[in-house]
Short mmCIF file of C-alpha atoms in Angstrom, two decimals:
data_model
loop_
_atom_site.label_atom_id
_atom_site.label_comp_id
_atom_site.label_asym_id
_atom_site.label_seq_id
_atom_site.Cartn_x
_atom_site.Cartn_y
_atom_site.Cartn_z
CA UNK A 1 0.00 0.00 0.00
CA UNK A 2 1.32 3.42 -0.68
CA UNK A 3 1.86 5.92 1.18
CA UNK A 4 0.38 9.80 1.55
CA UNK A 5 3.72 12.23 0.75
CA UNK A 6 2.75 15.35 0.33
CA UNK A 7 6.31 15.63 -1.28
CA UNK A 8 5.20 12.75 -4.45
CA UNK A 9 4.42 14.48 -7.32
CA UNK A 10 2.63 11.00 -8.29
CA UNK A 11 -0.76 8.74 -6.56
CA UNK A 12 1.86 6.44 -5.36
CA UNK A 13 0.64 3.55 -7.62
CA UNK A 14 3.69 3.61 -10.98
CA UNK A 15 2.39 2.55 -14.24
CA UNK A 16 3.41 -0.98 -15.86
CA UNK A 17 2.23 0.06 -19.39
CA UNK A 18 5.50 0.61 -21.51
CA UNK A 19 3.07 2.78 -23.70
CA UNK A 20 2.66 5.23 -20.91
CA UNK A 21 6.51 4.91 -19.41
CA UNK A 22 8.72 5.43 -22.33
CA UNK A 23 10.24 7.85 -24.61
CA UNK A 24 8.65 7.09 -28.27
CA UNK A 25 10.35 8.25 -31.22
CA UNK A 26 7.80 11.07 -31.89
CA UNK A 27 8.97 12.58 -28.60
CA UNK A 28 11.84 12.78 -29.40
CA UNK A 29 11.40 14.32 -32.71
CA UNK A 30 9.00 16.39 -31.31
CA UNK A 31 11.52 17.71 -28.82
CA UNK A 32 14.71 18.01 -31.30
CA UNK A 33 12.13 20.31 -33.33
CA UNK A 34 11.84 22.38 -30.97
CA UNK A 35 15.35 23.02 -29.89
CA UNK A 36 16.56 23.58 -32.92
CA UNK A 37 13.44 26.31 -33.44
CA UNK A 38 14.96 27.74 -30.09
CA UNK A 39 18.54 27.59 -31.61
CA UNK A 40 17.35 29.60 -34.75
CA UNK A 41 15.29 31.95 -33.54
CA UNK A 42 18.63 32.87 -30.84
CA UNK A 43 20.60 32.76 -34.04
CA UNK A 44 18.86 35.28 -35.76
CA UNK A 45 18.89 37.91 -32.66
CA UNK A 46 22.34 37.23 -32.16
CA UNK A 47 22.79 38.20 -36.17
CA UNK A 48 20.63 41.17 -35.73
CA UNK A 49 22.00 42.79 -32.88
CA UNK A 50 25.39 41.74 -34.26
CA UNK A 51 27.28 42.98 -37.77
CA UNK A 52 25.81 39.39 -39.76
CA UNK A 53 25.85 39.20 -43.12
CA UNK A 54 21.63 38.34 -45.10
CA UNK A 55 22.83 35.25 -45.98
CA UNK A 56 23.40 34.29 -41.88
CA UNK A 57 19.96 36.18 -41.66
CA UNK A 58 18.31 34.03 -44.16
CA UNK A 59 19.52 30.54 -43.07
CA UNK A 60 18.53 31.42 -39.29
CA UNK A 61 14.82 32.22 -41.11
CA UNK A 62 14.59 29.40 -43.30
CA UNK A 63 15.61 27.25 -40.28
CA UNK A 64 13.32 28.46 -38.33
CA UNK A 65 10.00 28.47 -40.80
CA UNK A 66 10.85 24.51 -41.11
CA UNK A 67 10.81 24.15 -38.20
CA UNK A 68 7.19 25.52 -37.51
CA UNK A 69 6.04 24.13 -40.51
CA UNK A 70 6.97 20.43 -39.13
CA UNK A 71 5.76 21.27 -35.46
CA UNK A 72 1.91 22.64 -36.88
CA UNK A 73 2.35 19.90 -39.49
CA UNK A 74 2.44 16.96 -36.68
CA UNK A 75 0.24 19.04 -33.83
CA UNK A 76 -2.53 18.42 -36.89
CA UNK A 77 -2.10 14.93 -38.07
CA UNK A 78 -2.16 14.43 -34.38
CA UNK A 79 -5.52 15.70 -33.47
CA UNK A 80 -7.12 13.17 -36.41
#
């Protein structure tokens, strides 16, 4: 029987469904997506702010519209 922590951010009863327990392969893409969105979108202030030639500019931008693209593109073909 578990106990009551008021510390356990849990009920106390763990899952035994590996569905539920492990990393799948869309979270992980899911998370690299959004890293690299974070990476480009620092990128392109740190061009702005800085003397960075439009090609630097560009790259960060194309990055960074992929990278939305792919994130609405699976948040949609989720909810079906």
């Amino acid at each position: 029987m578990a106990t009551m922590d008021p510390y356990r951010l849990t009920s106390g009863v763990e899952s035994t469904d590996p569905a539920k327990t492990d990393v799948t392969r869309n979270d992980v893409g899911r998370t690299v997506l959004w890293l690299v969105l974070v990476i480009s979108t620092v990128g392109n202030m740190v061009a702005s702010y800085g003397v960075a030639s439009t090609e630097m500019h560009l790259a960060c931008g194309v990055v960074t519209a992929l990278c939305v693209t792919a994130l609405v593109t699976r948040h949609l073909r989720g909810r079906r």
